[in-house]
Coordinates of C-alpha atoms and ligand atoms in Angstrom, one line a residue:
X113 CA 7.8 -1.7 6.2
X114 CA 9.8 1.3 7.4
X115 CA 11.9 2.2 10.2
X116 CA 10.8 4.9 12.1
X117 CA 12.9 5.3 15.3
X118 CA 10.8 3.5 17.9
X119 CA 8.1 2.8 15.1
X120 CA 7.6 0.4 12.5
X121 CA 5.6 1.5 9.8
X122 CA 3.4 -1.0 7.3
X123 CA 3.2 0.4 4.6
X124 CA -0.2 -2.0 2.6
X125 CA -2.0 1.1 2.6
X126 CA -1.0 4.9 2.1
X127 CA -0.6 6.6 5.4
X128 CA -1.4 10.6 6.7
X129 CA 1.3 12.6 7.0
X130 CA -0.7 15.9 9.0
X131 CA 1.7 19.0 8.7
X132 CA 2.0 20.9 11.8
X133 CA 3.5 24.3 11.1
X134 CA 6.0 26.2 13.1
X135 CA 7.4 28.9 11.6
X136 CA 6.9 32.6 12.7
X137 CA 4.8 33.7 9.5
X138 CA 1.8 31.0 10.0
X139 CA 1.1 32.3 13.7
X140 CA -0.3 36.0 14.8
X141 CA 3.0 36.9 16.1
X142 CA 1.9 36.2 19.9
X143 CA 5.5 35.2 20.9
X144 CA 7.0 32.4 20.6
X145 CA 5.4 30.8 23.8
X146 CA 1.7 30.9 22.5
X147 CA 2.7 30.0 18.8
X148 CA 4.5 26.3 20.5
X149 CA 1.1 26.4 22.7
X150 CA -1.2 26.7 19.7
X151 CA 1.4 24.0 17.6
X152 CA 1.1 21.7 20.1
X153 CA -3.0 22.2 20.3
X154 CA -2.9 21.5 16.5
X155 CA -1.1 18.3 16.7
X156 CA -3.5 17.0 18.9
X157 CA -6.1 17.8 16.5
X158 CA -4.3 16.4 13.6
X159 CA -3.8 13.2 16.1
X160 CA -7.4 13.3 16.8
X161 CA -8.7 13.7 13.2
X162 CA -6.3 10.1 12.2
X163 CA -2.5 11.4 11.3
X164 CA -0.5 8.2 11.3
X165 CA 2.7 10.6 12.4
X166 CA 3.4 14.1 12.1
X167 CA 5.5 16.5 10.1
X168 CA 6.8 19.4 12.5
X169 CA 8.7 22.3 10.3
X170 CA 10.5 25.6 11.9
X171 CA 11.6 27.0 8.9
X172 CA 9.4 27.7 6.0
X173 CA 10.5 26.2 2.8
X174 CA 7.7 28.2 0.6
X175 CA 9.2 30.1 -2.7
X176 CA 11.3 33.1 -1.6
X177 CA 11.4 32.1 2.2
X178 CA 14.3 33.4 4.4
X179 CA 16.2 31.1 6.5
X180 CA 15.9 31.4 10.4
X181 CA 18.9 30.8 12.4
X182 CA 19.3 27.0 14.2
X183 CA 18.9 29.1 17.5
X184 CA 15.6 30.1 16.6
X185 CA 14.4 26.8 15.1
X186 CA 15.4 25.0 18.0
X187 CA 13.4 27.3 20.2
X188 CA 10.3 26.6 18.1
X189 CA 11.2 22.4 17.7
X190 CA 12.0 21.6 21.4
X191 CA 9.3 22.6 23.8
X192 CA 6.7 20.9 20.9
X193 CA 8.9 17.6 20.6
X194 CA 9.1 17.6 24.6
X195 CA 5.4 18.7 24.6
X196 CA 4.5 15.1 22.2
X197 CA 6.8 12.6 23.0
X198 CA 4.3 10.4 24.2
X199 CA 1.9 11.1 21.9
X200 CA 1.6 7.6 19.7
X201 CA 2.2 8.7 16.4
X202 CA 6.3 9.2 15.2
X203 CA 7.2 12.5 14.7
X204 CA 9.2 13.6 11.5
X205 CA 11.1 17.2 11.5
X206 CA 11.1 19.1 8.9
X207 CA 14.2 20.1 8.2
X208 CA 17.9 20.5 6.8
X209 CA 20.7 21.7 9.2
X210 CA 22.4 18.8 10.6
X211 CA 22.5 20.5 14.0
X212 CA 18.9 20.8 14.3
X213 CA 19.0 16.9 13.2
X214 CA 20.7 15.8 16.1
X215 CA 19.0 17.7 18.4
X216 CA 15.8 16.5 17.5
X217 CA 16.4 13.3 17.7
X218 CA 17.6 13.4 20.8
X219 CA 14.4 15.1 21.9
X220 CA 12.4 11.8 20.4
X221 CA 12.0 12.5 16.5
X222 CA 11.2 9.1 14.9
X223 CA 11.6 11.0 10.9
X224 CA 14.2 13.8 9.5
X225 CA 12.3 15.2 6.4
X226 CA 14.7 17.6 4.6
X227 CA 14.1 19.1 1.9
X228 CA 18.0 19.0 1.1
X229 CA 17.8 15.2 1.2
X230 CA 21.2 15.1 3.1
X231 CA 23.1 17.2 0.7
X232 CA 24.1 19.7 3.9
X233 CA 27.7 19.0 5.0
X234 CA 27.3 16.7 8.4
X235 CA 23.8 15.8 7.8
X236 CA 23.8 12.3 6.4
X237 CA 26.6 11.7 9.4
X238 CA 24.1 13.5 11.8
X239 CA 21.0 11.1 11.3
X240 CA 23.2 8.1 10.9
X241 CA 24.3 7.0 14.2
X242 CA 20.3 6.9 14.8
X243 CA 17.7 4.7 13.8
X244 CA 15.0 7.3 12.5
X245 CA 13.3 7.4 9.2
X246 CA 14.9 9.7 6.5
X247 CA 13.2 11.3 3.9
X248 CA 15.0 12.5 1.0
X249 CA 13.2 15.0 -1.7
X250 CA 14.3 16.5 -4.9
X251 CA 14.4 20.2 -5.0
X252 CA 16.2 21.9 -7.9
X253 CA 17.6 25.6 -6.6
X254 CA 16.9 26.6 -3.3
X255 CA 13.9 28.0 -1.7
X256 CA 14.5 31.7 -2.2
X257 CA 15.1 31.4 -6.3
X258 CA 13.9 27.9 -7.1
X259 CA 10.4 29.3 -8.5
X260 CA 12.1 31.8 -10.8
X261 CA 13.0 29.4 -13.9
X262 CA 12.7 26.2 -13.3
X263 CA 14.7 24.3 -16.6
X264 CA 15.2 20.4 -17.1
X265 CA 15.6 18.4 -20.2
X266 CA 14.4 15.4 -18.8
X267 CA 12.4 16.1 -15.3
X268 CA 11.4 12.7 -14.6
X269 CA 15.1 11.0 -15.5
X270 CA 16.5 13.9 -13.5
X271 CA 14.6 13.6 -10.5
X272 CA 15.0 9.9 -10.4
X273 CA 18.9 10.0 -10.8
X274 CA 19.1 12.8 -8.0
X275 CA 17.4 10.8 -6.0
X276 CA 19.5 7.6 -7.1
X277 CA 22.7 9.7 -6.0
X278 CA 21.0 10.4 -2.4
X279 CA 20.0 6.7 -2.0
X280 CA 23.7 5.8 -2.7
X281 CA 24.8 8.4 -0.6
X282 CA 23.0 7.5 2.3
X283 CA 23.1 4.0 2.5
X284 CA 27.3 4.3 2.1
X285 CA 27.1 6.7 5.2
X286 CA 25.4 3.4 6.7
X287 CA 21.8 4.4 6.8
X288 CA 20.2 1.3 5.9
X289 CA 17.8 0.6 3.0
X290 CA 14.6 0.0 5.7
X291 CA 14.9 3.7 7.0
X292 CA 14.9 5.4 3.8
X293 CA 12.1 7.6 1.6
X294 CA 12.0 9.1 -1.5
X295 CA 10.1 12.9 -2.7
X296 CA 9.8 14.0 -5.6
X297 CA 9.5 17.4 -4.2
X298 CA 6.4 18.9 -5.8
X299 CA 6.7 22.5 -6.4
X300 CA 10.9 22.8 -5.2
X301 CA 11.8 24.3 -8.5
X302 CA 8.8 23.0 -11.1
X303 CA 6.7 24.4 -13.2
X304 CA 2.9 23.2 -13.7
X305 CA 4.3 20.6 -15.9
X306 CA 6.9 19.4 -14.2
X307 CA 4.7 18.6 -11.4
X308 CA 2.3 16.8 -13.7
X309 CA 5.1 14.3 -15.4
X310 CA 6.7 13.4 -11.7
X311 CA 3.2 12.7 -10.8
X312 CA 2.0 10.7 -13.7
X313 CA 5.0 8.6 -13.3
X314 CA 5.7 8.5 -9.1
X315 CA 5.9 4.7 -9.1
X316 CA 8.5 4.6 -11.3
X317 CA 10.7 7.2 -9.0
X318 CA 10.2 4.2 -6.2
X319 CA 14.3 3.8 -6.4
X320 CA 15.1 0.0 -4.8
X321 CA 11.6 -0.2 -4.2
X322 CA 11.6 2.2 -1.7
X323 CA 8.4 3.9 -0.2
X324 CA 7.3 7.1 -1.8
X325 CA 6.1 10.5 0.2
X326 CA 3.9 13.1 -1.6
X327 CA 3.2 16.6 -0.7
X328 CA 0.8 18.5 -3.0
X329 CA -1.5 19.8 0.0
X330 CA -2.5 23.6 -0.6
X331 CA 0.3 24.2 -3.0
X332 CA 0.8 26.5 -5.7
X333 CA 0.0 23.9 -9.1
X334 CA -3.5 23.6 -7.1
X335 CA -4.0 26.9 -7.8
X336 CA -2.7 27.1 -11.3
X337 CA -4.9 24.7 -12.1
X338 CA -8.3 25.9 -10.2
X339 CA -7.5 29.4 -9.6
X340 CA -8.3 29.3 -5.8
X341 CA -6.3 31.2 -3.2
X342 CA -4.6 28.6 -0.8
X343 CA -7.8 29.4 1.8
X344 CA -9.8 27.3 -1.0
X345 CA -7.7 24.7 -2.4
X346 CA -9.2 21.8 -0.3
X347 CA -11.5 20.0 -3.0
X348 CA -8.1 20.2 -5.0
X349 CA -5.8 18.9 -2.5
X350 CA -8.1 15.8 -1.9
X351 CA -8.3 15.2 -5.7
X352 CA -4.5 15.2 -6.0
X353 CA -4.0 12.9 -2.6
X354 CA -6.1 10.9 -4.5
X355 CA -4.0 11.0 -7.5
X356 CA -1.1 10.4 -5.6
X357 CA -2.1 6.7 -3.8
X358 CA -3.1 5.9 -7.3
X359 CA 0.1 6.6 -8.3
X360 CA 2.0 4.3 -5.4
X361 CA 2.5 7.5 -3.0
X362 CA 2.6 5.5 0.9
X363 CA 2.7 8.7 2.7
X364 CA 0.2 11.7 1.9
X365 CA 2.1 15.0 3.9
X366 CA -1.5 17.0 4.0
X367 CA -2.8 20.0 6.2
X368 CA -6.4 18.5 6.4
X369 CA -6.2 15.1 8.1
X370 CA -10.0 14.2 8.8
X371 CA -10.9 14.8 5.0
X372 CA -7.7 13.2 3.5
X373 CA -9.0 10.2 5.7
X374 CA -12.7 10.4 4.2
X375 CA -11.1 10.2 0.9
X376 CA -8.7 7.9 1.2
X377 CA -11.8 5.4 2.8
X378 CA -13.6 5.9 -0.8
X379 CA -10.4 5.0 -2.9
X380 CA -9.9 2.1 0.0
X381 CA -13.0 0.8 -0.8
X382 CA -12.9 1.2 -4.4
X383 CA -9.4 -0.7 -4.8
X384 CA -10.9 -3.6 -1.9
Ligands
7PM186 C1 4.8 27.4 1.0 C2 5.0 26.5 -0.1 C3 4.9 26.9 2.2 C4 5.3 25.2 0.1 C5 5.2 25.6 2.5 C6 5.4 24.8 1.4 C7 7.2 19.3 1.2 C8 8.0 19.2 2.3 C9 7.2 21.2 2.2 C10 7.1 18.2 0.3 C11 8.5 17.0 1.9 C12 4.2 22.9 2.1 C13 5.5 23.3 1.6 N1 6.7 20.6 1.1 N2 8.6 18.1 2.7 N3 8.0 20.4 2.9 N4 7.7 17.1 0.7 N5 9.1 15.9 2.1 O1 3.3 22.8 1.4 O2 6.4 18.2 -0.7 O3 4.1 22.7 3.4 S1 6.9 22.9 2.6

């Protein structure tokens, strides 16, 4: 079970996480009026095609990416939030600037997702006078460098001690145990490799006992490994969300919801 805000999750069987973007590079560069317009549409979709909540991000985190301002994030987050309050499903925010935290969840976020996993000054305060969901992911750098050399001597007891530190961290600030997630944070600074060893191993990252969120959807070790552009990776994204609820993942964060759920019915039947 996991807290979620208004929402209480069960957690028997892994759940879709549908990604919603909205940062300026994945729209036509309309304005911002038509790209929250067009986000909102695609939540609907994602709603409509079986997301059991949403992931809704302003700022990309992809290798490289440059930070947008909390002015400009805020302009993309609100009118969306406002826009699918009522929607059914808890929303999570993507993001890692306790301002944007409180904001949100004043607007009706059920789930902060950062990437930072609380490490910005004011964040783990921000999210815990609340009673939303928090997940906290490994990421070693930062976006703009954390593709360039990615180095560990032991990824797997180095991910899982980062995120022993954030669980420690978070439930001293007084978030309780119920609210919290843990990411390994595929592709924040890891090679091929490193992807492969936190996968083959996720239960064991499940701190506490703690639930576990994956993201592989579309990213780059899809392609290393099939050699698709990210237009073409769907046959490899399925196969690793797959992967994933074998290993004990209990949220899938994916871009294509209806055949993540297809899938996921097959394993579902298979397991009983
Ligand atoms: C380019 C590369 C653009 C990678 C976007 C991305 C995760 C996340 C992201 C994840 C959690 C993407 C990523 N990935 N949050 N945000 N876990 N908790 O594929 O793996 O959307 S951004």
């Amino acid at each position: 079970m996991l807290r979620c805000g208004k929402f209480k999750l069960t957690l028997n069987h892994p759940l879709i996480m549908g990604i919603v973007n909205l940062t300026a590079d994945s729209f036509s560069g309309d304005g911002l009026d038509s790209d929250c317009q067009r986000a909102i549409a695609h939540a609907w979709h994602q709603i409509e095609a079986g997301a059991d909540l949403l992931d809704l991000g302003a700022e990309s985190s992809r290798p490289g990416a440059i930070p947008v301002t909390t002015e400009e994030e805020l302009k993309r987050l609100l009118p969306v939030l406002d826009a699918l309050r009522d929607c059914g499903v808890p929303l999570s925010v993507d993001t890692y600037k306790p301002e944007v935290m409180r904001a949100v969840l004043d607007h009706g976020a059920s789930m902060i997702n950062d990437i930072y996993a609380l490490r910005l000054s004011g964040a783990l305060e921000a999210v815990a006078t609340s009673d939303c969901a928090v997940c906290l992911m490994h990421m070693q750098g930062e976006p703009l460098n954390m593709q360039k050399t990615p180095v560990y001597t032991d990824v797997f007891g180095e991910v899982r001690d980062f995120l022993a530190n954030r669980v420690q961290a978070s439930l001293s600030a007084g978030i309780a145990a119920e609210r919290l997630l843990l990411d390994p944070g595929f592709g924040f600074g890891k090679t091929l490799e490193h992807n492969l060893v936190l996968l083959r191993h996720l239960e064991a990252l499940s701190i506490n006992g703690l639930p576990l969120l994956a993201g592989i959807s579309r990213k780059s070790m899809l392609g290393t490994i099939t050699g698709r552009p990210v237009e073409q990776r769907l046959a490899g994204s399925l196969s690793a969300a797959l992967l994933a609820a074998q290993q004990g993942a209990h949220i899938l964060r994916v871009h294509d919801v209806a055949e993540t759920r297809d899938a996921l019915a097959v394993w579902q039947a298979f397991t009983g």
